[in-house]
Amino acid sequence: MCGILAVFGCVDNSQAKRSRIIELSRRLRHRGPDWSGLHCHQNCYLAHQRLAIVDPTSGDQPLYNEDKTVVVTVNGEIYNHKLLREKLKSHQFRTGSDCEVIAHLYEEYGEGFVDMLDGMFSFVLLDTRDKSFIAARDAIGITPLYMGWGLDGSIWFASEMKALSDDCERFMSFLPGHVYSSKSGTLKRWYNPPWFLEHTPSTPYDPLVLREAFEKAVLKRLMTDVPFGVLLSGGLDSSLVAAVASRHMAESEAACQWGSQLHTFCIGLKGSPDLKAAREVADYLGTRHHEFYFTVQEGIDALEEVIYHVETYDVTTIRASTPMFLMSRKIKSLGVKMVLSGEGSDEIFGGYLYFHKAPNKDEFHQETCRKIKSLHLYDCLRANKSTSAWGVEARVPFLDKEFINIAMSIDPEWKMVRPDLGRIEKWILRNAFDDDEKPYLPKHILYRQKEQFSDGVGYSWIDGLKDHANREVTDAMLMHASFVYPENTPTTKEAYYYRTIFEKFFPKNAARSTVPGGPSVACSTAKAVEWDAAWSKNLDPSGRAALGVHEAAYKEVVEAKNDNLINGATQKLQEGIVEKSAAVV
């Protein structure tokens, strides 16, 4: 994963401005520690911090067309670049970089080529012939991109907010699946899949079609010239990624360089559910497994760094980003630069536990659509920035364009949780990989109940965060939160604590507006909170908040009630004994 920064229309194009662009680009160096590049054309600047994954020797950026009239700075991977090169045989390529096709596609097809790209990407392209430029972001927003405006009329683009927030008066998160053209001065959606309209689909469920689509998605993401592995929590999604990658490693190009044994990585508090489950999956698949531990205190100590890198104050995101951030540092220390991860499955298949309460298939489907559309603000943001903080690239096969189209075309009746038919959450995905002849996974792993990452690393992690926030934030501070933070007002001490750290790094109004708000239970959208009246009284993003659904659904609540019953009964018994004793006397 790389870091990009582009600035157009600066009034000042002196050496001092160039130095300033270099300084701001340096704020993204964690994303691309391998090389830095800068192209200046009059009052236009395109900067790049490179993490070399494909063609490490010659793929430095910015990249160009043949006569260098088209310049492009890219963050991402174009998985179909070899197929696209076949369509560009009249063009001369300078490098083996997968991203170089972008400059030539623009030359050949103009601004309308973006839909031809299969991958994850954010890029900015300058046509020096007329000083026009375009910027685009991938379909789902796997790679981050921000857009800003300076007081001098300049327009800015950057992979992370920290590279433009100080110099822009106004900035925002660039919308996924959109392209900006300087010629029209507008953002236009280039990604228009059928599911985007949220109409309920009716395609029958075919397990083999779903399985094959996912296997293709994993295989194309094994495109790498550097060591890689899989983030393995032991849950369904990451286990399937590991199972498919492991099964097809031998036939991949990567195996020629790095061998056919897959590396897997897991992190958790000692004794956590994820560590145990991941070890079992790794043993079954025969991977080279790496197990990392962290303590609650180590996680708390990292919070400021995490919030600086992830650029959010969303509670769920910070809870899950912290262990991922710590794990990424360990992974990088082993010399690994790229990992596959399991994000996106819960949004596509309704895997979050609150989906148990979906009233009908129409609302179920609409909620999955809403969840996918907002992934760039939550799980995509977490997975990308937590890993990129240490120069590691995360690839997400569940968010493959073709796979999403197939999965979102299935009649949602098949995705509904139906205990009467033996269907738990994500049953259609589990069933697609339930192969008795050549099992991908053991049955009990294949049908293991959903754990959110921040829960699976150990329940005491979340409880420890809450305790720490309770010590740092007073009742008076929370009571006056609406005056201090009138926009997206924090409603818990944990949320307040994260907000104070965020505001320290990103104090502008525009920064806080990039973070979503609204009520949520167990990662739901605000709309889905309406599915159960009890949820409005327990607005916590942990999976345990889906009371009566998760098998560990805040057991302390139940235990506390039991303790009260026992204590009450004991007290009555003692009172009875005292009364009897008094009567005897």
Coordinates of C-alpha atoms in Angstrom, one line a residue:
M1 CA 0.0 0.0 0.0
C2 CA 1.4 3.4 -1.0
G3 CA 0.7 7.0 0.0
I4 CA -0.3 9.7 -2.6
L5 CA -0.6 13.4 -2.4
A6 CA -1.5 15.7 -5.4
V7 CA -2.1 19.4 -5.5
F8 CA -3.4 21.5 -8.4
G9 CA -3.7 25.2 -9.0
C10 CA -1.3 26.6 -6.3
V11 CA -0.8 30.3 -6.5
D12 CA 2.7 29.9 -5.1
N13 CA 4.9 27.5 -7.1
S14 CA 8.2 28.5 -5.5
Q15 CA 10.9 26.2 -4.1
A16 CA 9.3 26.8 -0.7
K17 CA 6.0 25.3 -2.0
R18 CA 7.9 22.3 -3.4
S19 CA 9.5 21.8 0.0
R20 CA 6.1 22.1 1.7
I21 CA 4.7 19.4 -0.6
I22 CA 7.6 17.1 0.2
E23 CA 7.1 17.7 3.9
L24 CA 3.4 16.9 3.7
S25 CA 4.1 13.8 1.6
R26 CA 6.5 12.7 4.2
R27 CA 3.6 12.4 6.6
L28 CA 2.5 9.4 4.5
R29 CA 5.9 7.6 4.5
H30 CA 4.7 4.9 6.9
R31 CA 2.4 3.8 4.0
G32 CA 5.3 3.6 1.5
P33 CA 8.7 3.4 3.1
D34 CA 10.5 2.0 0.1
W35 CA 10.8 5.1 -2.2
S36 CA 9.6 8.6 -2.6
G37 CA 8.7 10.4 -5.9
L38 CA 7.6 13.9 -6.9
H39 CA 6.5 15.3 -10.3
C40 CA 6.0 19.1 -10.7
H41 CA 4.4 20.7 -13.7
Q42 CA 4.0 24.5 -13.3
N43 CA 1.6 24.8 -10.4
C44 CA 0.7 21.1 -10.2
Y45 CA 2.4 18.5 -7.9
L46 CA 2.0 14.8 -7.8
A47 CA 3.9 13.1 -4.9
H48 CA 4.2 9.4 -4.0
Q49 CA 5.5 7.2 -1.2
R50 CA 6.0 3.7 -2.4
L51 CA 5.4 0.3 -0.8
A52 CA 6.9 -2.0 -3.5
I53 CA 4.8 -5.2 -3.9
V54 CA 4.8 -5.8 -7.6
D55 CA 7.9 -5.1 -9.7
P56 CA 10.0 -3.7 -6.7
T57 CA 13.0 -2.9 -9.0
S58 CA 11.4 -0.6 -11.7
G59 CA 7.9 0.4 -10.6
D60 CA 8.7 3.7 -8.8
Q61 CA 6.1 6.4 -9.1
P62 CA 4.8 8.7 -10.4
L63 CA 4.3 6.7 -13.6
Y64 CA 4.0 8.1 -17.1
N65 CA 2.8 7.4 -20.7
E66 CA 5.4 7.1 -23.5
D67 CA 6.2 10.9 -23.9
K68 CA 5.5 11.7 -20.2
T69 CA 2.6 14.0 -21.1
V70 CA 0.4 11.9 -18.8
V71 CA 1.5 11.5 -15.2
V72 CA -0.2 9.3 -12.6
T73 CA 0.3 8.6 -8.9
V74 CA -1.5 5.5 -7.6
N75 CA -2.1 3.7 -4.4
G76 CA -3.4 0.2 -4.9
E77 CA -3.2 -3.0 -7.0
I78 CA -4.7 -3.6 -10.4
Y79 CA -5.2 -7.4 -10.5
N80 CA -6.2 -7.5 -14.2
H81 CA -3.2 -5.4 -15.4
K82 CA -1.9 -8.3 -17.7
L83 CA -5.2 -8.6 -19.5
L84 CA -5.4 -4.8 -19.9
R85 CA -1.9 -4.7 -21.4
E86 CA -3.2 -7.1 -24.1
K87 CA -5.6 -4.4 -25.1
L88 CA -2.8 -1.8 -25.2
K89 CA -0.3 -3.6 -27.5
S90 CA 0.3 -0.4 -29.4
H91 CA 1.6 1.3 -26.2
Q92 CA 5.2 1.0 -24.8
F93 CA 5.5 0.2 -21.1
R94 CA 8.5 1.3 -19.1
T95 CA 8.0 -0.9 -16.1
G96 CA 6.4 -4.1 -14.9
S97 CA 4.2 -2.2 -12.4
D98 CA 0.5 -3.2 -12.4
C99 CA -0.4 0.5 -12.0
E100 CA 1.3 1.7 -15.2
V101 CA -1.7 0.6 -17.3
I102 CA -3.7 3.5 -15.9
A103 CA -1.7 6.1 -17.8
H104 CA -2.0 4.2 -21.1
L105 CA -5.7 3.4 -20.6
Y106 CA -6.4 7.1 -20.2
E107 CA -4.4 7.8 -23.4
E108 CA -6.5 5.1 -25.2
Y109 CA -10.0 5.6 -23.8
G110 CA -10.1 9.0 -22.1
E111 CA -11.7 9.6 -18.7
G112 CA -14.2 6.7 -19.1
F113 CA -11.7 3.8 -18.5
V114 CA -12.0 3.5 -14.7
D115 CA -14.7 0.7 -14.8
M116 CA -12.2 -1.4 -16.7
L117 CA -9.9 -1.7 -13.6
D118 CA -10.2 -4.7 -11.4
G119 CA -8.5 -4.0 -8.1
M120 CA -8.3 -1.7 -5.2
F121 CA -7.0 1.8 -6.0
S122 CA -7.0 5.5 -5.5
F123 CA -5.2 7.5 -8.1
V124 CA -4.7 11.0 -9.4
L125 CA -3.8 11.6 -13.1
L126 CA -2.6 14.8 -14.7
D127 CA -2.7 15.4 -18.5
T128 CA 0.0 18.1 -19.0
R129 CA -1.2 18.9 -22.5
D130 CA -4.2 20.8 -21.2
K131 CA -3.5 20.7 -17.4
S132 CA -6.7 18.7 -16.8
F133 CA -6.7 16.1 -14.1
I134 CA -8.9 13.3 -12.8
A135 CA -9.0 11.4 -9.4
A136 CA -10.7 8.2 -8.8
R137 CA -11.3 5.7 -6.0
D138 CA -12.1 2.0 -6.2
A139 CA -15.7 0.6 -6.1
I140 CA -16.0 0.0 -2.3
G141 CA -13.3 2.3 -0.9
I142 CA -10.8 -0.3 0.1
T143 CA -8.0 2.3 -0.3
P144 CA -8.5 5.6 1.4
L145 CA -8.6 9.0 -0.4
Y146 CA -9.4 12.5 0.8
M147 CA -10.2 15.6 -1.2
G148 CA -9.6 19.2 0.0
W149 CA -9.7 22.8 -1.1
G150 CA -7.2 25.6 -0.2
L151 CA -7.9 29.2 0.3
D152 CA -5.8 30.0 -2.8
G153 CA -8.2 28.1 -5.0
S154 CA -6.0 25.0 -5.0
I155 CA -7.5 21.5 -5.0
W156 CA -5.8 18.6 -3.0
F157 CA -6.0 14.8 -2.9
A158 CA -4.3 12.6 -0.4
S159 CA -4.4 9.0 0.9
E160 CA -4.7 10.2 4.5
M161 CA -6.2 13.3 6.1
K162 CA -3.0 14.2 7.9
A163 CA -1.3 15.1 4.6
L164 CA -3.8 17.9 3.7
S165 CA -5.7 18.9 6.9
D166 CA -3.3 21.7 7.8
D167 CA -3.2 23.3 4.4
C168 CA -6.9 22.9 3.3
E169 CA -9.8 25.1 4.6
R170 CA -12.3 22.3 3.7
F171 CA -11.8 18.6 3.1
M172 CA -13.8 15.4 2.9
S173 CA -13.6 11.7 2.3
F174 CA -13.6 11.0 -1.4
L175 CA -16.6 8.9 -2.3
P176 CA -15.9 5.3 -3.3
G177 CA -16.8 4.3 -6.8
H178 CA -16.5 7.9 -8.0
V179 CA -14.3 9.9 -10.3
Y180 CA -13.6 13.6 -10.2
S181 CA -12.9 15.4 -13.4
S182 CA -11.4 18.9 -13.5
K183 CA -13.1 19.5 -16.9
S184 CA -16.6 19.3 -15.4
G185 CA -15.6 20.1 -11.8
T186 CA -17.8 17.4 -10.5
L187 CA -17.7 14.0 -8.8
K188 CA -19.4 11.3 -10.9
R189 CA -20.2 7.7 -9.9
W190 CA -18.5 5.2 -12.2
Y191 CA -19.5 2.1 -10.2
N192 CA -23.2 1.3 -10.9
P193 CA -23.9 -2.3 -10.0
P194 CA -27.5 -3.7 -9.9
W195 CA -27.5 -4.0 -6.1
F196 CA -26.8 -0.3 -5.6
L197 CA -30.5 0.5 -6.1
E198 CA -31.3 -1.9 -3.2
H199 CA -34.1 -3.7 -5.1
T200 CA -34.6 -7.2 -3.7
P201 CA -32.9 -9.7 -6.1
S202 CA -34.3 -13.1 -7.0
T203 CA -31.5 -15.2 -8.4
P204 CA -31.6 -18.8 -6.9
Y205 CA -28.7 -19.8 -4.6
D206 CA -26.0 -21.9 -6.3
P207 CA -23.3 -22.9 -3.8
L208 CA -20.8 -23.9 -6.5
V209 CA -21.1 -20.6 -8.3
L210 CA -20.5 -18.7 -5.0
R211 CA -17.6 -21.0 -4.1
E212 CA -15.9 -20.6 -7.5
A213 CA -16.3 -16.8 -7.5
F214 CA -14.6 -16.6 -4.1
E215 CA -11.8 -18.9 -5.1
K216 CA -11.1 -16.7 -8.1
A217 CA -11.1 -13.6 -5.9
V218 CA -8.5 -15.1 -3.5
L219 CA -6.3 -16.4 -6.4
K220 CA -6.1 -13.1 -8.2
R221 CA -4.9 -11.5 -4.9
L222 CA -1.9 -13.8 -4.8
M223 CA -0.2 -11.4 -7.3
T224 CA 2.9 -10.4 -5.5
D225 CA 6.7 -10.2 -5.7
V226 CA 7.2 -10.0 -1.9
P227 CA 6.5 -12.3 1.1
F228 CA 2.9 -12.5 2.2
G229 CA 0.5 -14.2 4.5
V230 CA -3.1 -14.4 5.8
L231 CA -4.6 -12.7 8.9
L232 CA -6.3 -15.6 10.6
S233 CA -8.6 -15.1 13.5
G234 CA -10.1 -18.6 13.4
G235 CA -13.5 -17.3 12.4
L236 CA -15.3 -18.3 9.3
D237 CA -14.2 -15.5 7.0
S238 CA -10.4 -15.5 7.6
S239 CA -10.4 -19.3 7.8
L240 CA -12.0 -19.5 4.3
V241 CA -9.4 -17.1 3.0
A242 CA -6.6 -19.1 4.5
A243 CA -8.2 -22.4 3.3
V244 CA -8.5 -21.3 -0.3
A245 CA -5.1 -19.6 -0.4
S246 CA -3.4 -22.7 1.1
R247 CA -5.2 -25.0 -1.4
H248 CA -4.1 -23.0 -4.4
M249 CA -0.6 -21.8 -3.2
A250 CA 1.3 -24.4 -5.2
E251 CA -0.2 -23.3 -8.5
S252 CA 0.3 -19.6 -7.9
E253 CA 3.2 -17.5 -9.2
A254 CA 4.1 -16.5 -5.7
A255 CA 4.9 -20.1 -4.8
C256 CA 7.9 -20.0 -7.2
Q257 CA 9.5 -17.3 -5.1
W258 CA 8.3 -17.9 -1.6
G259 CA 7.4 -21.6 -1.4
S260 CA 4.0 -23.4 -1.1
Q261 CA 3.6 -23.2 2.6
L262 CA 1.2 -20.3 3.6
H263 CA 2.1 -18.1 6.5
T264 CA -0.8 -17.2 8.9
F265 CA -0.9 -14.6 11.7
C266 CA -3.2 -14.1 14.7
I267 CA -3.2 -11.8 17.7
G268 CA -5.1 -11.8 21.0
L269 CA -4.9 -11.6 24.8
K270 CA -3.6 -14.8 26.2
G271 CA -6.5 -17.4 26.3
S272 CA -8.7 -15.4 23.9
P273 CA -11.2 -17.2 21.6
D274 CA -9.4 -16.2 18.4
L275 CA -6.0 -17.6 19.4
K276 CA -7.4 -21.0 20.1
A277 CA -9.5 -21.2 17.0
A278 CA -6.8 -19.8 14.7
R279 CA -4.3 -22.4 16.0
E280 CA -6.7 -25.2 15.3
V281 CA -7.4 -23.9 11.7
A282 CA -3.6 -23.4 11.1
D283 CA -2.9 -27.0 12.2
Y284 CA -5.6 -28.3 10.0
L285 CA -4.4 -26.4 7.0
G286 CA -0.7 -27.0 7.7
T287 CA 0.3 -23.3 7.6
R288 CA 3.3 -21.7 9.1
H289 CA 1.4 -20.0 12.0
H290 CA 2.6 -17.0 13.9
E291 CA 0.8 -16.2 17.2
F292 CA 1.2 -12.8 18.8
Y293 CA 0.0 -11.7 22.2
F294 CA -0.8 -8.3 23.7
T295 CA -2.0 -7.1 27.1
V296 CA -4.8 -4.7 27.8
Q297 CA -2.3 -2.1 29.0
E298 CA -0.2 -2.4 25.8
G299 CA -3.4 -1.8 23.8
I300 CA -4.3 1.3 25.9
D301 CA -0.7 2.7 25.5
A302 CA -1.1 2.4 21.7
L303 CA -4.5 4.3 21.5
E304 CA -3.1 7.7 20.6
E305 CA -0.9 6.3 17.8
V306 CA -3.9 4.2 16.6
I307 CA -6.2 7.2 16.4
Y308 CA -3.5 9.3 14.7
H309 CA -3.1 6.6 12.0
V310 CA -6.7 5.4 11.6
E311 CA -8.1 9.0 11.7
T312 CA -11.4 8.3 13.4
Y313 CA -13.1 8.5 16.7
D314 CA -15.6 5.7 16.0
V315 CA -15.7 3.4 18.9
T316 CA -16.0 0.1 17.1
T317 CA -13.2 1.0 14.6
I318 CA -10.8 1.9 17.4
R319 CA -11.5 -1.2 19.4
A320 CA -10.7 -3.4 16.5
S321 CA -7.9 -1.3 15.0
T322 CA -5.7 -1.5 18.0
P323 CA -4.9 -5.2 18.0
M324 CA -4.6 -5.1 14.2
F325 CA -2.2 -2.2 14.5
L326 CA -0.1 -4.1 17.0
M327 CA -0.1 -7.3 14.9
S328 CA 0.9 -5.4 11.8
R329 CA 4.1 -4.2 13.5
K330 CA 5.0 -7.7 14.4
I331 CA 4.2 -8.9 10.9
K332 CA 6.4 -6.3 9.3
S333 CA 9.3 -7.3 11.6
L334 CA 9.2 -10.7 10.0
G335 CA 9.8 -9.2 6.6
V336 CA 6.2 -9.6 5.4
K337 CA 4.7 -6.8 3.3
M338 CA 1.3 -8.1 2.2
V339 CA -1.6 -9.9 3.9
L340 CA -5.0 -11.2 2.9
S341 CA -7.8 -10.4 5.3
G342 CA -11.5 -11.4 5.7
E343 CA -13.3 -8.0 5.7
G344 CA -16.6 -7.5 3.9
S345 CA -18.2 -10.9 4.4
D346 CA -20.4 -9.8 7.2
E347 CA -21.8 -6.9 5.2
I348 CA -22.5 -9.0 2.1
F349 CA -24.1 -12.0 3.9
G350 CA -25.6 -10.3 6.9
G351 CA -23.2 -12.0 9.3
Y352 CA -23.5 -9.6 12.2
L353 CA -25.6 -11.0 15.0
Y354 CA -28.2 -8.3 14.8
F355 CA -29.3 -9.6 11.4
H356 CA -31.0 -12.4 13.4
K357 CA -33.7 -9.8 14.1
A358 CA -34.3 -8.7 10.5
P359 CA -38.1 -8.7 10.0
N360 CA -38.1 -9.8 6.4
K361 CA -35.9 -10.4 3.4
D362 CA -36.4 -7.0 1.9
E363 CA -35.1 -5.2 5.0
F364 CA -32.4 -7.8 5.4
H365 CA -31.2 -7.0 1.8
Q366 CA -31.5 -3.2 2.2
E367 CA -29.4 -3.4 5.4
T368 CA -26.6 -5.4 3.6
C369 CA -26.6 -2.7 0.8
R370 CA -26.3 0.1 3.4
K371 CA -23.5 -1.8 5.2
I372 CA -21.5 -2.3 2.0
K373 CA -21.9 1.3 1.0
S374 CA -20.5 2.5 4.3
L375 CA -17.6 0.0 4.5
H376 CA -15.1 2.8 3.5
L377 CA -15.9 4.6 6.8
Y378 CA -15.5 1.5 9.0
D379 CA -13.8 -1.9 8.2
C380 CA -12.1 -0.8 5.0
L381 CA -10.6 2.2 6.8
R382 CA -9.5 0.0 9.7
A383 CA -8.0 -2.7 7.7
N384 CA -6.1 -0.4 5.4
K385 CA -4.8 2.2 7.9
S386 CA -4.0 -0.2 10.7
T387 CA -1.7 -2.2 8.4
S388 CA -0.4 0.7 6.4
A389 CA 0.8 2.3 9.6
W390 CA 3.7 -0.2 9.5
G391 CA 4.1 -0.5 5.7
V392 CA 1.9 -3.6 5.3
E393 CA -0.7 -4.0 2.6
A394 CA -4.1 -5.7 3.3
R395 CA -6.0 -7.3 0.4
V396 CA -9.7 -8.2 0.9
P397 CA -11.0 -11.0 -1.4
F398 CA -14.6 -10.7 -0.2
L399 CA -14.7 -7.2 -1.7
D400 CA -13.9 -8.4 -5.2
K401 CA -16.2 -6.7 -7.6
E402 CA -17.3 -9.8 -9.4
F403 CA -17.8 -11.7 -6.1
I404 CA -19.9 -8.9 -4.7
N405 CA -22.1 -8.9 -7.8
I406 CA -22.7 -12.6 -7.6
A407 CA -23.3 -12.7 -3.8
M408 CA -25.6 -9.6 -3.9
S409 CA -27.7 -11.1 -6.7
I410 CA -28.8 -14.0 -4.6
D411 CA -32.4 -14.0 -3.3
P412 CA -31.9 -12.7 0.3
E413 CA -34.3 -15.4 1.6
W414 CA -31.3 -17.7 1.5
K415 CA -29.3 -15.3 3.7
M416 CA -31.9 -15.0 6.4
V417 CA -31.2 -16.7 9.7
R418 CA -33.7 -19.6 10.0
P419 CA -33.2 -21.8 13.1
D420 CA -36.1 -24.0 12.0
L421 CA -34.1 -25.0 8.9
G422 CA -30.8 -25.2 10.7
R423 CA -29.5 -22.0 9.1
I424 CA -27.3 -19.7 11.2
E425 CA -25.8 -16.4 10.0
K426 CA -23.9 -16.7 6.7
W427 CA -25.3 -20.1 6.2
I428 CA -25.1 -19.8 2.4
L429 CA -21.3 -19.1 2.6
R430 CA -20.7 -21.9 5.1
N431 CA -22.8 -24.4 3.0
A432 CA -20.9 -23.4 -0.2
F433 CA -17.6 -24.6 1.3
D434 CA -19.1 -27.6 3.1
D435 CA -17.4 -30.3 1.0
D436 CA -17.3 -33.8 2.5
E437 CA -15.0 -35.2 -0.2
K438 CA -12.3 -32.5 0.0
P439 CA -13.1 -30.5 3.2
Y440 CA -11.9 -26.9 3.3
L441 CA -12.3 -26.7 7.1
P442 CA -13.5 -28.9 10.0
K443 CA -17.3 -28.7 10.4
H444 CA -17.2 -27.0 13.9
I445 CA -15.0 -24.2 12.5
L446 CA -17.1 -23.9 9.4
Y447 CA -20.2 -23.4 11.6
R448 CA -18.5 -21.4 14.4
Q449 CA -20.6 -18.5 15.6
K450 CA -19.6 -14.9 14.6
E451 CA -17.1 -13.1 16.8
Q452 CA -16.3 -9.4 16.0
F453 CA -12.5 -8.9 15.9
S454 CA -12.5 -6.7 18.9
D455 CA -14.5 -9.3 20.9
G456 CA -12.5 -12.3 19.5
V457 CA -9.1 -11.0 20.7
G458 CA -10.5 -11.4 24.3
Y459 CA -13.6 -9.9 25.9
S460 CA -11.5 -8.3 28.7
W461 CA -10.0 -6.0 25.9
I462 CA -13.3 -4.1 25.5
D463 CA -14.0 -4.2 29.3
G464 CA -10.4 -2.8 29.9
L465 CA -11.0 0.0 27.4
K466 CA -14.2 1.0 29.2
D467 CA -12.6 0.9 32.6
H468 CA -9.7 3.1 31.4
A469 CA -12.2 5.6 29.8
N470 CA -14.2 5.7 33.1
R471 CA -11.1 6.7 35.0
E472 CA -10.1 9.4 32.4
V473 CA -13.5 10.9 31.8
T474 CA -15.6 12.4 34.6
D475 CA -19.4 12.4 34.9
A476 CA -19.3 16.1 34.5
M477 CA -17.3 15.9 31.3
L478 CA -19.8 13.5 29.8
M479 CA -22.8 15.6 31.0
H480 CA -21.5 18.7 29.2
A481 CA -20.4 16.7 26.0
S482 CA -23.1 18.3 23.9
F483 CA -21.6 21.7 24.5
V484 CA -18.0 20.7 23.9
Y485 CA -18.8 18.4 20.9
P486 CA -22.1 19.6 19.4
E487 CA -21.5 17.6 16.3
N488 CA -21.5 13.8 16.7
T489 CA -21.8 14.2 20.5
P490 CA -20.2 11.3 22.3
T491 CA -22.7 9.4 24.5
T492 CA -20.3 7.2 26.5
K493 CA -17.1 7.9 28.4
E494 CA -15.2 5.6 26.0
A495 CA -16.5 7.6 23.0
Y496 CA -15.6 10.9 24.8
Y497 CA -12.1 9.7 25.5
Y498 CA -11.4 8.8 21.9
R499 CA -12.9 12.1 20.7
T500 CA -10.5 14.1 22.9
I501 CA -7.5 12.3 21.3
F502 CA -8.8 12.7 17.8
E503 CA -9.4 16.5 18.3
K504 CA -5.9 16.9 19.5
F505 CA -4.5 15.6 16.1
F506 CA -7.3 16.9 13.9
P507 CA -8.9 20.0 15.4
K508 CA -10.7 21.3 12.3
N509 CA -14.5 21.0 11.8
A510 CA -13.9 19.3 8.4
A511 CA -12.0 16.5 10.1
R512 CA -14.7 15.6 12.6
S513 CA -17.3 15.5 9.8
T514 CA -15.4 12.7 8.0
V515 CA -16.4 10.4 10.9
P516 CA -19.9 8.9 10.8
G517 CA -22.3 9.0 13.7
G518 CA -25.7 7.8 14.8
P519 CA -27.1 5.0 17.0
S520 CA -25.8 1.5 16.5
V521 CA -26.0 -1.9 18.2
A522 CA -23.6 -4.7 17.4
C523 CA -22.4 -2.8 14.3
S524 CA -25.8 -2.1 12.8
T525 CA -26.8 1.0 10.9
A526 CA -29.2 3.4 12.6
K527 CA -32.1 2.1 10.6
A528 CA -31.6 -1.5 11.8
V529 CA -31.7 -0.4 15.5
E530 CA -35.5 -0.1 14.9
W531 CA -35.7 -3.9 14.4
D532 CA -35.7 -4.5 18.2
A533 CA -37.1 -2.0 20.8
A534 CA -34.7 -3.3 23.5
W535 CA -31.7 -2.3 21.4
S536 CA -32.3 1.4 21.9
K537 CA -31.5 0.9 25.6
N538 CA -28.2 -0.9 24.9
L539 CA -26.5 1.0 22.1
D540 CA -23.1 -0.8 22.2
P541 CA -21.2 -1.8 19.1
S542 CA -19.9 -5.1 20.5
G543 CA -21.4 -8.3 19.1
R544 CA -22.4 -9.2 22.7
A545 CA -24.9 -6.3 22.6
A546 CA -27.2 -8.5 20.4
L547 CA -28.8 -9.8 23.6
G548 CA -30.3 -13.2 23.2
V549 CA -28.4 -13.9 20.0
H550 CA -24.7 -14.2 21.0
E551 CA -24.0 -17.2 23.2
A552 CA -21.8 -14.9 25.4
A553 CA -24.3 -12.0 25.3
Y554 CA -23.1 -10.0 28.1
K555 CA -23.1 -12.9 30.6
E556 CA -22.2 -10.4 33.3
V557 CA -25.6 -8.8 32.9
V558 CA -27.3 -12.2 33.4
E559 CA -24.8 -13.1 36.2
A560 CA -25.5 -9.8 37.9
K561 CA -29.2 -10.6 37.9
N562 CA -28.5 -14.0 39.3
D563 CA -26.3 -12.5 42.0
N564 CA -29.1 -10.1 42.9
L565 CA -31.6 -13.0 43.1
I566 CA -29.2 -15.0 45.3
N567 CA -28.3 -12.0 47.5
G568 CA -32.0 -11.1 47.8
A569 CA -32.9 -14.7 48.7
T570 CA -30.0 -14.9 51.2
Q571 CA -31.1 -11.6 52.8
K572 CA -34.7 -12.8 53.2
L573 CA -33.5 -16.0 54.7
Q574 CA -31.3 -14.2 57.2
E575 CA -34.2 -11.8 58.0
G576 CA -36.4 -14.9 58.6
I577 CA -33.8 -16.4 60.9
V578 CA -33.5 -13.2 62.9
E579 CA -37.3 -13.0 63.2
K580 CA -37.6 -16.5 64.4
S581 CA -34.7 -16.0 66.9
A582 CA -36.4 -12.9 68.3
A583 CA -39.7 -14.8 68.7
V584 CA -37.9 -17.6 70.7
V585 CA -36.3 -15.0 72.9

